[in-house]
Each structure stands twice: as structure tokens, then as C-alpha cells.
Coordinates of C-alpha atoms and ligand atoms in Angstrom, one line a residue:
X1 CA -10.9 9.9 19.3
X2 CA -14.6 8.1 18.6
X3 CA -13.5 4.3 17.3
X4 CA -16.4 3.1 15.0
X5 CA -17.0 0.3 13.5
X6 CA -18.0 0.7 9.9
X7 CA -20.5 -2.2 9.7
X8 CA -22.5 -1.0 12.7
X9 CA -21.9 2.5 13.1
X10 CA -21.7 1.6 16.9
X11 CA -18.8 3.1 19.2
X12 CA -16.0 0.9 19.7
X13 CA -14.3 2.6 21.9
X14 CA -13.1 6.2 22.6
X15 CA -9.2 7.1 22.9
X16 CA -6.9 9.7 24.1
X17 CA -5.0 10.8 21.0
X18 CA -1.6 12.5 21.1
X19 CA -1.3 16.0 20.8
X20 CA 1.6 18.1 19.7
X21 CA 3.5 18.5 22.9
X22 CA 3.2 14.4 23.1
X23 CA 4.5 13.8 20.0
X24 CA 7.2 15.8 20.7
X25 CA 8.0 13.8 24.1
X26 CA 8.1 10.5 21.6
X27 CA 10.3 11.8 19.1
X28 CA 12.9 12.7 22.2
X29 CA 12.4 9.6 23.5
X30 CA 13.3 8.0 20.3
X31 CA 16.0 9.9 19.7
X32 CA 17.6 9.2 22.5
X33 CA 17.4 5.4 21.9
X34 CA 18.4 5.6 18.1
X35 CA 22.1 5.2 18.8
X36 CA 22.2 2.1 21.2
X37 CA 19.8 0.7 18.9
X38 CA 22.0 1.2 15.4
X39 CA 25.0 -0.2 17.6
X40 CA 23.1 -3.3 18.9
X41 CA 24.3 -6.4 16.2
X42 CA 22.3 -6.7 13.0
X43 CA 21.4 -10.2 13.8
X44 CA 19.9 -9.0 17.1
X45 CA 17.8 -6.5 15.5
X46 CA 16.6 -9.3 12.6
X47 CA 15.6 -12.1 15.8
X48 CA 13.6 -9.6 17.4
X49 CA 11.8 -8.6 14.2
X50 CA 11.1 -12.4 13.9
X51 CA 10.2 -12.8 17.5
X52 CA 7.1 -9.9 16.3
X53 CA 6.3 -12.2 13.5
X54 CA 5.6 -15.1 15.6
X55 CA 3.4 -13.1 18.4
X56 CA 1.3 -12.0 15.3
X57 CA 1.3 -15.4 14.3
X58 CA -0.1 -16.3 17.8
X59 CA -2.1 -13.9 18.2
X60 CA -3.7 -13.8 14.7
X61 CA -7.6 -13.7 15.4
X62 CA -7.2 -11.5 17.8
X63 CA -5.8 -9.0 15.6
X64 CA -7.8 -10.5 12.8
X65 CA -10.9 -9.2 14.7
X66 CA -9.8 -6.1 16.0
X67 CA -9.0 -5.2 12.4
X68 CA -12.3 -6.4 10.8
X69 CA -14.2 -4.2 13.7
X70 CA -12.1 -1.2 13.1
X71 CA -12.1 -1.3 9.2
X72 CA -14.6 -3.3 8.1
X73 CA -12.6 -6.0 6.0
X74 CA -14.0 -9.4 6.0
X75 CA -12.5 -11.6 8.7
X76 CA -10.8 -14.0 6.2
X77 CA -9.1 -10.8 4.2
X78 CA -7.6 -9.6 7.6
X79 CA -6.1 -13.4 8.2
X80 CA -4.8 -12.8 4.9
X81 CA -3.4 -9.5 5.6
X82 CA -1.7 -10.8 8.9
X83 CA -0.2 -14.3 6.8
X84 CA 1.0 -11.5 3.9
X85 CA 2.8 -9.5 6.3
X86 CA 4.4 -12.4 8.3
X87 CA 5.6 -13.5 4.4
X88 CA 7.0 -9.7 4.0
X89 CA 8.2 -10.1 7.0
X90 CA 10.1 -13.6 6.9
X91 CA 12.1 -12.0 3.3
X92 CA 13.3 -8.8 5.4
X93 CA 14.7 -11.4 8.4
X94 CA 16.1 -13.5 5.4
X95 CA 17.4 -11.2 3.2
X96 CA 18.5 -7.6 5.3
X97 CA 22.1 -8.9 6.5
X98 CA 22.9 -9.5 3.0
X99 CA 21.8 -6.0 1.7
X100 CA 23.0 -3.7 4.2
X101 CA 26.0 -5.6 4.5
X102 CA 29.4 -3.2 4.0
X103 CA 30.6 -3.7 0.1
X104 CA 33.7 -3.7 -0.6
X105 CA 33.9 -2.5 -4.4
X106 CA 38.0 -2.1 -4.7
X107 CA 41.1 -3.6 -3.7
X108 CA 44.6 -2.6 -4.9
X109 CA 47.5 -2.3 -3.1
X110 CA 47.1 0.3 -0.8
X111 CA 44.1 1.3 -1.5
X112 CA 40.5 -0.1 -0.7
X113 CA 36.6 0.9 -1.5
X114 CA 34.2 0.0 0.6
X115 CA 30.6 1.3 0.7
X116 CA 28.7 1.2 4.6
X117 CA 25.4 1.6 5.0
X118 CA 24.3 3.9 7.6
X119 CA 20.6 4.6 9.2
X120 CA 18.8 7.7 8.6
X121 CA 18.5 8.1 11.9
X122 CA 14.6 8.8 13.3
X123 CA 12.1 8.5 10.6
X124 CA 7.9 8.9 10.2
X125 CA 6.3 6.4 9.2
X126 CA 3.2 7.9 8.3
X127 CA 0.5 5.6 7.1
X128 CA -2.7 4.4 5.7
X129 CA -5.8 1.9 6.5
X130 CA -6.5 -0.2 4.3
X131 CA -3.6 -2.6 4.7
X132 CA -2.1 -1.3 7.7
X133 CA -0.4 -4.8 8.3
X134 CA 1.1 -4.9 4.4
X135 CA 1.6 -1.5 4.3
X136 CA 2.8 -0.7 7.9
X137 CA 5.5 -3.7 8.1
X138 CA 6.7 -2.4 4.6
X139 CA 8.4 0.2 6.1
X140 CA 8.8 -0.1 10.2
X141 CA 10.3 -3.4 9.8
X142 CA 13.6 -2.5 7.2
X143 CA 14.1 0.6 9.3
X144 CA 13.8 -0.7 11.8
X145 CA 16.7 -3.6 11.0
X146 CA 18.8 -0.9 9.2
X147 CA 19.1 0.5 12.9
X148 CA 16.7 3.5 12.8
X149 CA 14.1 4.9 15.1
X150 CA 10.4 5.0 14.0
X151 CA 7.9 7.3 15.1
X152 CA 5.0 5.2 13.6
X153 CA 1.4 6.9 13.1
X154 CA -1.4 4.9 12.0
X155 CA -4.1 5.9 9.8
X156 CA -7.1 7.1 12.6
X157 CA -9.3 4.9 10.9
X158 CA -6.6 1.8 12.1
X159 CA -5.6 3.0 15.5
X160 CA -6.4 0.3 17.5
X161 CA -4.2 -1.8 15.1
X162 CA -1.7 1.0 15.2
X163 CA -1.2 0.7 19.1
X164 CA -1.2 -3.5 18.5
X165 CA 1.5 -3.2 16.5
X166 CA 3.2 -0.9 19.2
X167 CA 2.2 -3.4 21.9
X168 CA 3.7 -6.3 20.2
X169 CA 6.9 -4.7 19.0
X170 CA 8.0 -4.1 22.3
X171 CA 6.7 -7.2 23.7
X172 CA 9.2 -8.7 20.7
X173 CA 11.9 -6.6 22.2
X174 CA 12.1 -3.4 20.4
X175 CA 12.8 -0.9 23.1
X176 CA 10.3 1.5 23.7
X177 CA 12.9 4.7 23.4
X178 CA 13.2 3.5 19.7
X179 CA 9.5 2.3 18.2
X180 CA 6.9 4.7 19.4
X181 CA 3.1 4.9 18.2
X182 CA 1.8 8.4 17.2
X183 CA -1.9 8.2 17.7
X184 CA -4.3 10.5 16.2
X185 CA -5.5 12.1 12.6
X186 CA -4.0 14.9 9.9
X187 CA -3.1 17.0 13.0
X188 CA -1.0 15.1 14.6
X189 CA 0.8 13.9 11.5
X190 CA 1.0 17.8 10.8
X191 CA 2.8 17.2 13.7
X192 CA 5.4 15.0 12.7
X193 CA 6.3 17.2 9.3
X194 CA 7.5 19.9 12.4
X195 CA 10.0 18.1 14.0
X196 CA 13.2 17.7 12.9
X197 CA 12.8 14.0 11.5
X198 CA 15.7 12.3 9.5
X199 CA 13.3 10.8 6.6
X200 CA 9.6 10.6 6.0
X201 CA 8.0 8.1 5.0
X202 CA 4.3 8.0 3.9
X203 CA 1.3 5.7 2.4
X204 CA -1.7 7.6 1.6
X205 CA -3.6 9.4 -0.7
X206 CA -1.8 11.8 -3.3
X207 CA -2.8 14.7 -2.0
X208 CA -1.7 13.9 1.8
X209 CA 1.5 13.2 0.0
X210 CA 1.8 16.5 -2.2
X211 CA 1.5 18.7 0.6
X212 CA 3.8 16.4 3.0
X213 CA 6.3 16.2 0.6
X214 CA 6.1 20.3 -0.3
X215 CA 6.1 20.8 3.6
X216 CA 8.8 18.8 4.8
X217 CA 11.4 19.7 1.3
X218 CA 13.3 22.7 3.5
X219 CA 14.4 20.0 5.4
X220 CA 16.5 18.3 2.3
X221 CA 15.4 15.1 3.7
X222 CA 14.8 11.6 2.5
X223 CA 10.9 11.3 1.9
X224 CA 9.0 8.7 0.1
X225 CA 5.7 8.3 -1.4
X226 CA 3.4 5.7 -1.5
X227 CA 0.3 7.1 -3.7
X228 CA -2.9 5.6 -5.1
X229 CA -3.5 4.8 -8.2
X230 CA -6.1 4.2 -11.3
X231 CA -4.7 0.9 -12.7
X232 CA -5.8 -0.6 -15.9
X233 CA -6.4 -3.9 -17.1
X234 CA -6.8 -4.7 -20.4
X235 CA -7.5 -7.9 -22.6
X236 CA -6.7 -7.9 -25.8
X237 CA -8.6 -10.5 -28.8
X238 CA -6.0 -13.3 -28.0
X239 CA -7.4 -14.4 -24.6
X240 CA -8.4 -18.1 -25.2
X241 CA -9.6 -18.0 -20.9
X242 CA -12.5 -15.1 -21.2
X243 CA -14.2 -16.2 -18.3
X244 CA -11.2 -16.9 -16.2
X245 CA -9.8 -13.3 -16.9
X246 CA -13.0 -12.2 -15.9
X247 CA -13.4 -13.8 -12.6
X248 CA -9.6 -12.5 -12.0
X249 CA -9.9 -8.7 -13.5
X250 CA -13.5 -8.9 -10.9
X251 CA -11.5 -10.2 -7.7
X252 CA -8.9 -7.8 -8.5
X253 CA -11.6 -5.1 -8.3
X254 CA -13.1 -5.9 -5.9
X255 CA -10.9 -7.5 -2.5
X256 CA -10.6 -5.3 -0.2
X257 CA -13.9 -3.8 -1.3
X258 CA -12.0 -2.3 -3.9
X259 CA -10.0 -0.3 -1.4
X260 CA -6.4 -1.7 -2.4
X261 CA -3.9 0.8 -4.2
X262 CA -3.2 -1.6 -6.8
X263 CA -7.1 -2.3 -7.0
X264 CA -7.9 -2.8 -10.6
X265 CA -9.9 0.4 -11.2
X266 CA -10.8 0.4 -15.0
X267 CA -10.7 -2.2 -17.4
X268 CA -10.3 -2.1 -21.6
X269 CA -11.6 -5.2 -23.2
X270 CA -11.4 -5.8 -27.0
X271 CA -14.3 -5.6 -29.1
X272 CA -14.2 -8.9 -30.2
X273 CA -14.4 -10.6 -26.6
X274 CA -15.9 -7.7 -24.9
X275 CA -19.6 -9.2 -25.0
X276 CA -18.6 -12.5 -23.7
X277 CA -16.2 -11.0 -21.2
X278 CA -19.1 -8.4 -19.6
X279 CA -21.6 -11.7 -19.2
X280 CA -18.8 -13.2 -17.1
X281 CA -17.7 -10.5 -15.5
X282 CA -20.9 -9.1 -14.0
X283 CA -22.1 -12.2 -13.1
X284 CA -19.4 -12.5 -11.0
X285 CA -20.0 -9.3 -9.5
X286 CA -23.4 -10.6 -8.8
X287 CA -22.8 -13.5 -6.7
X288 CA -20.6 -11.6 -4.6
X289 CA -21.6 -11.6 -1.2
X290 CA -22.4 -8.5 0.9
X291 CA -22.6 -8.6 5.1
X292 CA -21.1 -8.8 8.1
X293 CA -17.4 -8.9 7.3
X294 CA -17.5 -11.2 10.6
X295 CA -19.5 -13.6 8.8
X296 CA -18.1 -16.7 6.6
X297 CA -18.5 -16.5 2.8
X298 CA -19.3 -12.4 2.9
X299 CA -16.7 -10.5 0.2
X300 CA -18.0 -7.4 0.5
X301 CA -18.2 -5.8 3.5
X302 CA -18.7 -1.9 4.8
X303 CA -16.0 0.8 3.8
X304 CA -14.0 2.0 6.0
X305 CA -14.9 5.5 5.7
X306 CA -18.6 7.2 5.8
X307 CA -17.4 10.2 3.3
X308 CA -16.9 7.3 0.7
X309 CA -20.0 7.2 -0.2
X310 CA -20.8 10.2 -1.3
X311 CA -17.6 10.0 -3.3
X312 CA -18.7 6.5 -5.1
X313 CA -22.7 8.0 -5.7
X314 CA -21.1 11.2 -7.4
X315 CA -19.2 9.0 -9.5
X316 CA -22.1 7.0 -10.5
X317 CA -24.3 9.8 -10.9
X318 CA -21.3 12.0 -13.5
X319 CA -21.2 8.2 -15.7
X320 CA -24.9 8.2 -16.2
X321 CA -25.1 11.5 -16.9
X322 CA -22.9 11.3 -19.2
X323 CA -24.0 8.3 -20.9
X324 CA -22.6 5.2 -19.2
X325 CA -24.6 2.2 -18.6
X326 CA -25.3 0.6 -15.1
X327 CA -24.9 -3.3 -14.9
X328 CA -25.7 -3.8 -11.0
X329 CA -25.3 -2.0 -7.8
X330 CA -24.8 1.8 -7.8
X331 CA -26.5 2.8 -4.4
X332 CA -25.2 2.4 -1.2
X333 CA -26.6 -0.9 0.1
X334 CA -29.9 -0.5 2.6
X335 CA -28.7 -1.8 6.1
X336 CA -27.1 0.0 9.0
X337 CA -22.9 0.5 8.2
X338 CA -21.1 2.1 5.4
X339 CA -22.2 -0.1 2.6
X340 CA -22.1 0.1 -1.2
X341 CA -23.3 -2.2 -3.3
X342 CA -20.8 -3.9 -6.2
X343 CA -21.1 -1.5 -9.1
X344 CA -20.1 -2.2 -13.0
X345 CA -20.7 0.5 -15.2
X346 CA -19.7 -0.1 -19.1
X347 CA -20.3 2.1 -21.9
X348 CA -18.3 4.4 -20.2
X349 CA -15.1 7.4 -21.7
X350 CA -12.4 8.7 -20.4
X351 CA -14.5 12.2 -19.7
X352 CA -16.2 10.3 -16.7
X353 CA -14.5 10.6 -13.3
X354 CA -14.9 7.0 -13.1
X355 CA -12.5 5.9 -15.3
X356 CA -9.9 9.0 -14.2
X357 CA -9.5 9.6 -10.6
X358 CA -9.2 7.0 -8.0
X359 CA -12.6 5.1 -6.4
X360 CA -11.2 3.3 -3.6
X361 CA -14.9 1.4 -3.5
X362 CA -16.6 -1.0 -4.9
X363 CA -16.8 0.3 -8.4
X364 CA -15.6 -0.5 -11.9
X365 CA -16.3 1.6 -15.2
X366 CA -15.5 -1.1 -18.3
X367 CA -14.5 0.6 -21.5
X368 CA -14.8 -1.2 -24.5
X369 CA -11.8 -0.8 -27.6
X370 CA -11.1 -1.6 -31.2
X371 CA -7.2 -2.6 -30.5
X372 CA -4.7 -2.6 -28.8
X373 CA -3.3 0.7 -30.0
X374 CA -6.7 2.4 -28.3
X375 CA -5.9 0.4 -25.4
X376 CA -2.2 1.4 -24.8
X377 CA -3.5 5.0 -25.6
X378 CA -6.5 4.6 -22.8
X379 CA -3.9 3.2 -20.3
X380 CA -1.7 5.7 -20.6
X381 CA -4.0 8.6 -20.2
X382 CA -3.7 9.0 -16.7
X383 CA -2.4 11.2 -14.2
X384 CA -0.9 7.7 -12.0
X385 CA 1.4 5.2 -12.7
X386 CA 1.3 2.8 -10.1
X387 CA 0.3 -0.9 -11.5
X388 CA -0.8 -1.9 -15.2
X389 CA -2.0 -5.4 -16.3
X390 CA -2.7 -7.4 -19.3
X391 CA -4.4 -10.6 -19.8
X392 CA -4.0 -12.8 -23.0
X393 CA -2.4 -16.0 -24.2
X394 CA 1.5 -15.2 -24.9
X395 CA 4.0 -12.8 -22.5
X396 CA 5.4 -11.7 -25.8
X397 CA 2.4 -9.6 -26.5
X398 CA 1.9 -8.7 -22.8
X399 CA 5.0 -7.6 -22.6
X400 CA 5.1 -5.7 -25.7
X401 CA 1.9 -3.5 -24.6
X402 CA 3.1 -3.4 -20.9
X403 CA 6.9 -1.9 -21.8
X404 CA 4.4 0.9 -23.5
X405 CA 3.0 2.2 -19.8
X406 CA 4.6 4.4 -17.5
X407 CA 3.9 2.2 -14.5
X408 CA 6.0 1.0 -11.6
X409 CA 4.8 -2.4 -11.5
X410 CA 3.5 -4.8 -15.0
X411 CA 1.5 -7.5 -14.6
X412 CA 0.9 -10.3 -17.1
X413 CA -2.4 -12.8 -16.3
X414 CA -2.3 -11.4 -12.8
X415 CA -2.6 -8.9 -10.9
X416 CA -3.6 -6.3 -7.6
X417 CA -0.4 -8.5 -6.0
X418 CA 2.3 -7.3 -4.3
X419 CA 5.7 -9.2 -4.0
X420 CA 8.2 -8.8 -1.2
X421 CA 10.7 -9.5 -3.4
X422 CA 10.2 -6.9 -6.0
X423 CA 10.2 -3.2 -6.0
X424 CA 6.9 -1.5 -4.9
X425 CA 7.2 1.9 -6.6
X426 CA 4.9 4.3 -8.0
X427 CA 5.5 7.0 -11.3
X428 CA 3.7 10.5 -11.7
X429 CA 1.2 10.9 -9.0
X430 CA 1.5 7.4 -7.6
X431 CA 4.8 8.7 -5.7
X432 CA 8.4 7.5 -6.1
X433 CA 10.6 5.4 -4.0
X434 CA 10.1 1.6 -3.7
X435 CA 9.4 -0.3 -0.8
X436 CA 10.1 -4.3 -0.9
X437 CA 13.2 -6.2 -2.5
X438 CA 16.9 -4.9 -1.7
X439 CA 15.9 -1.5 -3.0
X440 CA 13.4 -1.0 0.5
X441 CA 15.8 -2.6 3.2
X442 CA 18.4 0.4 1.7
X443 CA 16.0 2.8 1.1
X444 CA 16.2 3.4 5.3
X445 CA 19.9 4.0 5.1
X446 CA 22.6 6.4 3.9
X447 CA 25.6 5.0 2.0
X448 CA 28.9 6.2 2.8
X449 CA 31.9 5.7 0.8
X450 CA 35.1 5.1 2.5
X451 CA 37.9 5.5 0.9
X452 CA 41.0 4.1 2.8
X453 CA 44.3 4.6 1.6
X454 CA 47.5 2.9 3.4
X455 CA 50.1 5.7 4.0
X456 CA 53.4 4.9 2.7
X457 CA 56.8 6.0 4.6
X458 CA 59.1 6.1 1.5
Ligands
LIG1 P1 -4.8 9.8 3.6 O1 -3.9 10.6 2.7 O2 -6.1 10.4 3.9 O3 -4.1 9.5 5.0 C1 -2.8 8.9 5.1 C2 -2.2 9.2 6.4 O4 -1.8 10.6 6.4 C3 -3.0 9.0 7.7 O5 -2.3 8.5 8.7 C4 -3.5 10.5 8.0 O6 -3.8 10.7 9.3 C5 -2.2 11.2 7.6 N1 -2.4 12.7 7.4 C6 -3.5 13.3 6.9 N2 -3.2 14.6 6.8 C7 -2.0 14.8 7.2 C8 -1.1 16.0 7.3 N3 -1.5 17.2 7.0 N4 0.2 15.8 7.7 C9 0.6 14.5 8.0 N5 -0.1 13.4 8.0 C10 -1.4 13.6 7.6 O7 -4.9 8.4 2.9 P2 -5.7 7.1 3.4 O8 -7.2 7.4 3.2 O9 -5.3 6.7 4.8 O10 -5.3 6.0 2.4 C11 -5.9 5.8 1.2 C12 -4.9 6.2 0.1 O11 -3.6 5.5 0.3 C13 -5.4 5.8 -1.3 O12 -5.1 6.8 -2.2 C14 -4.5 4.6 -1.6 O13 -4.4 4.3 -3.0 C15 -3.2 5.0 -1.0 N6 -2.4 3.8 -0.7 C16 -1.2 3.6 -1.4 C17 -0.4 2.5 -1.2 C18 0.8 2.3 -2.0 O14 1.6 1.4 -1.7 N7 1.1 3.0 -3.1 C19 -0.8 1.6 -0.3 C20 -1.9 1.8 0.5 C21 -2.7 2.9 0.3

């Protein structure tokens, strides 16, 4: 495996990536060590997940750098990345005793309820690139406490993070028979949906997920999905901040280089505002600044992925063509490395792919609408549901439009924000299952329901 980096296109370094048969020597390994592992104390489990937190900690521009070389996000997003997961991280070491805890729902005389919570077992975690800290610890670390095995692949475009991760698991104390990295692209994950797994679990793009999910069904085991998404922002007449919703709605766009599944990836502003909001709002755009993503002030650096590009200039060239209006950017950028230039398109319609299937890039499409009722109508046609947010002066209102969208996640005056504790789920073709909160320490378990009855001689 060739290891580029996307803002030189030079060779970073080349790797042996597992094959079949290898992957099948990890998953024995791991099953092997599952059991010891579920039986060592909870509390054990949670230091040693903290004891990873600190060497990441420790270690952070090191694996700040590795990540910006691999992936191409700006040096000061991948700190960010590693201080968000060490946050994810801390609620998991404070909050999984308490959930996976036994329950005891009923007492009478000889009789009690209890409910236990059991590991899967070995699970996939199956993964992307763009966060592969945020998105990564989201799921190794609760299954991880809740006393499973995890074979663990990283996207190919992250593998050098992937095997870090590894690295510094075990160096925390994780046994090797029970964390194992699975390095290598689609085939080797094809691998993974072969063997007889306990639970998949997988971030990616929704059609990775449709056919894992179709492939590994026979198997009537847990598997979760963690999807993309085409979230909307809207601001409605009663905004008093214009140009403070328009900074946010063009940083929500934009971090990452737009390559965030909660991204905000089309807006609706109200006619009455919407003049005043686009002024703001490209001008923003404008003073962004493209470069090195190793050098200070630069917000936009390379994508991740080459084949991007083409994906972003077809989705420029289908707006114009079919009317839309280009503000700035629109062209990859002209320098060495896999740049595109921030791109606002307005005067665009829900015909355009821009404002219907996912970017993952530096580019907005900025619809303009008479009220609200066109807005929640706009929002909602969509085949994803994974985030929605509104911006304006009172949570009554925001929450009166928000309750209107099939979304797993509402956001009122913020938003492309994740919360460890609160469900991160998707609806329709954003997935299902959460991750975060209570609901994703026990989404790596099994309940069982004892019910113990005291025998009575007479
Ligand atoms: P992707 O679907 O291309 O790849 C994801 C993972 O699946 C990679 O590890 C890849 O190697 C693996 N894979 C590919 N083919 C496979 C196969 N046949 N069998 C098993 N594994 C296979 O997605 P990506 O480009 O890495 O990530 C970007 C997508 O992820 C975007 O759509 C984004 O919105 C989404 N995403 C969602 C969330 C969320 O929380 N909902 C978070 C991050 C990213």
C-alpha cells in the first residue's frame, strides 16, 4: 500500500497490507483473548482506556502530524481532533460503570429481575478517514470496556493512524489477542464481512454501508451504520445576528474542508435576509485560507482523496448548467496536491446534484425561500437524515421547524457538533444505531434478563 500525502502528492511511505489469510490469523487471535478480557474487572478495562488517553495526550503532535501528512487536515484541526477524542474518551471512562452496570428492575419476595449486560463478543470496527480519531474512539473504546474484542480497520486513506492507534492501545495495556489492526482497503474489509464476527460496526459512505449491511444480514448479527449526510441549515426572517449566522453556517461548511458527515451541505435563507446574509457569507468564504495544512493560519487544505475532485467539478459544472450562479472558487486550486478552491454557488434547485447528494468538499449550493413552510419542505426532501439546523432569535420557533425533520440530531444556533453525551444517530440513508451517550456504551452488549426465583420447600 502507496501512503501519499494529499498536499504533495509525494510517497510517504509504502506498507504491507493484510490479506485474507492474515485477517483470519487476527480474528483467531482475538478470539481467543475475548474471554479473559470480558472477565478482567470493568474498572481495569476503564484505567487502561484512560492510560491510552493520556499517551495520546503525550504524544499529540506527533500524531497531529502524522495525521495532517496522511489526510491533509490542517495541523491545528488534527490537535482538535486528538483534544475531541480525549473529551469522548474521558465521558466513556466516567460514565461506562454506570451503564453497563447489572439492573435490578424487581424485587418481591422470592422473586427478583435483574437485567446483565453481556459483550457481543468480537466485533469490526470498520471505519472512515476523515475523523479517524472522533470516529474510531466512538466505537473501539465502549466495546472495548463492555469487554469485547475488536478487529479494528482503518480507512486506507488513515492507515498510519490506524496502526497508531494499535500501537498505543497495547502500549496502554490492551492485550494484543484482543485489539488488532486490520490494515488495508475494500478488500480486506470484504474480508471481515466473511468471518464469523459477533457485530459490525461501520463509518463510511452509504453505499459501503448498504452492501455491508445486505452482506453480513445471514449472519442475524448486530450491525450499525454510520452514513453521510446532506444537512440543511436554514435561517428564517427573525435572525437579528445575519452576519454571525453566516460566519457560523460558512465554518460549519467548511472545517474539515467540508469533509465532516455533519458538514453543513446546503443552506435555505429567507428572502428577506437572504441578500445580506450571501454578502457575509461569501466574504467569509473569501478570506479563508488555502495551503499547507502544516502551516499556521491555513483552513483549507488538500482533500484527502484525488477522485474528489472530479466529483466536486461535476457538481459545479451540473449547477451552472442548470442555472446556478458561482460566487468564488469552483476549480481545483493551481498548485501540486489535491486542492479545491472554497466554492459558493446560490441561485441554485433542488434538481442540481449539489443540493441532493453528499459533496464531502469544499462546496456549498445556497437556496434562497419565501418561508418557512418552503424551507421545512426543502429540508425534508432528502434521501438522509443525519443532522438539521436552524438559526434565528427564539428556540420556540427553532424548535417548532426542527420537530418537522426526520433527522437524528437538531441543532438550534449551532451546528456540524458532535456531543459525547448525546446520541449520534442517523435516519433513512444516514444509517441507524447511535454511537455516544448511554445508548453507545450498550449498543456493544447483549442484555440478558435473569429471572431468579427462590424455590420454596412447602
Ligand atoms: P467508504 O465507504 O469509502 O469507506 C469506509 C470504510 O469501508 C473504509 O475503511 C473502507 O476501506 C471500507 N470498505 C470499502 N469497501 C468495503 C467492503 N466491500 N467491505 C468492507 N469494507 C469496505 O467511506 P469513506 O470515504 O472512508 O468515508 C466517508 C463517508 O463516511 C462519508 O459519506 C461520510 O459522510 C461518512 N461518515 C459518516 C459518519 C457518521 O458518523 N455518520 C462519520 C464519518 C464519516
Amino acid at each position: 500500500m502507496d501512503i501519499i500525502n494529499p498536499a504533495t502528492e509525494a510517497l510517504i511511505t509504502t506498507l504491507e497490507g493484510d490479506t485474507a489469510a492474515s485477517a483470519q490469523k487476527k480474528y483467531e487471535q482475538v478470539r481467543q483473548g475475548q474471554p479473559a478480557w470480558s472477565q478482567t474487572p470493568i474498572t481495569e478495562r476503564i484505567a487502561t482506556i484512560a492510560r491510552f488517553s493520556e499517551l495520546l495526550k503525550n504524544q499529540a503532535d506527533e500524531l497531529a502530524a502524522t495525521l495532517t501528512q496522511e489526510m491533509g487536515k490542517p495541523l491545528n484541526q488534527a490537535h482538535n481532533e486528538l483534544n475531541g477524542a480525549r473529551g469522548r474518551i474521558q465521558y466513556f471512562v466516567e460514565n461506562s460503570e454506570k451503564w453497563l452496570a447489572e439492573e435490578v428492575v424487581t424485587e418481591e419476595e422470592g422473586l427478583v429481575e435483574k437485567i446483565a449486560y453481556e459483550p457481543l463478543g468480537v466485533i469490526a470496527n470498520i471505519s472512515a478517514w476523515n475523523y479517524p480519531y472522533l470516529v474510531g474512539v466512538n466505537v473501539f473504546v465502549p466495546a472495548l470496556i463492555a469487554g469485547n474484542a475488536v478487529l479494528y480497520k482503518p480507512s486506507e486513506y488513515t492507515t498510519l493512524t490506524g496502526l497508531k492507534i494499535g500501537e498505543l492501545l497495547h502500549q496502554a495495556g490492551v492485550p494484543e489477542n484482543v485489539f488488532q489492526v486490520v490494515v488495508g482497503g475494500g478488500k480486506v474489509g470484504q474480508a471481515l464481512l466473511e468471518l464469523p464476527l459477533d457485530g459490525y460496526f461501520f463509518t463510511g459512505s452509504n453505499r459501503t454501508g448498504h452492501y455491508i449491511y445486505e452482506t453480513v444480514a445471514p449472519k442475524m448479527v448486530p450491525c450499525q451504520m454510520e452514513l453521510g449526510g446532506k444537512d440543511p441549515l436554514y435561517v428564517p426572517n427573525d435572525n437579528a445576528n445575519v452576519a454571525k449566522t453566516a460566519q457560523a453556517a460558512a465554518e460549519g461548511a467548511f472545517y474539515n474542508n467540508g469533509q465532516s458527515c455533519c458538514a453543513v451541505e446546503r443552506v435555505y435563507v429567507h428572502q428577506a435576509i437572504y441578500d445580506e446574509f450571501m454578502e457575509a457569507f461569501t466574504q467569509e468564504v473569501q478570506q479563508f485560507k488555502l495551503g499547507d495544512p502544516e502551516e499556521e493560519g491555513v483552513f483549507i487544505g488538500p482533500l484527502a482523496r484525488q477522485e474528489q475532485i472530479a466529483v466536486l467539478e461535476q457538481q459545479v459544472q451540473d449547477a451552472l448548467d442548470n442555472g446556478a450562479r458561482l460566487l468564488t472558487g469552483g476549480k481545483k486550486a493551481d498548485r501540486t496536491g489535491y486542492y479545491f478552491e472554497p466554492t459558493v454557488l446560490t441561485n441554485v434547485n433542488h434538481q442540481m446534484q449539489v443540493m441532493r447528494e453528499e459533496s464531502f468538499g469544499p462546496i456549498i449550493g445556497i437556496q434562497r425561500v419565501a418561508d418557512d413552510e418552503e424551507a421545512v419542505a426543502l429540508m425534508q426532501d432528502t434521501d438522509y437524515g443525519l443532522t438539521a439546523a436552524v438559526y434565528c432569535d427564539t428556540q420556540e420557533k427553532a424548535k417548532e421547524i426542527l420537530a418537522k425533520i426526520d433527522s437524528g440530531t437538531a441543532y438550534w444556533n449551532c451546528c456540524d457538533r458532535v456531543s459525547a453525551t448525546l446520541p449520534w444517530s442517523g435516519r433513512k440513508k444516514s444509517g441507524f444505531g447511535s454511537t455516544l451517550s448511554y445508548q453507545g456504551i450498550r449498543t456493544f452488549t447483549k442484555p440478558k434478563a435473569y429471572h431468579l426465583r427462590v424455590m420454596n420447600n412447602n
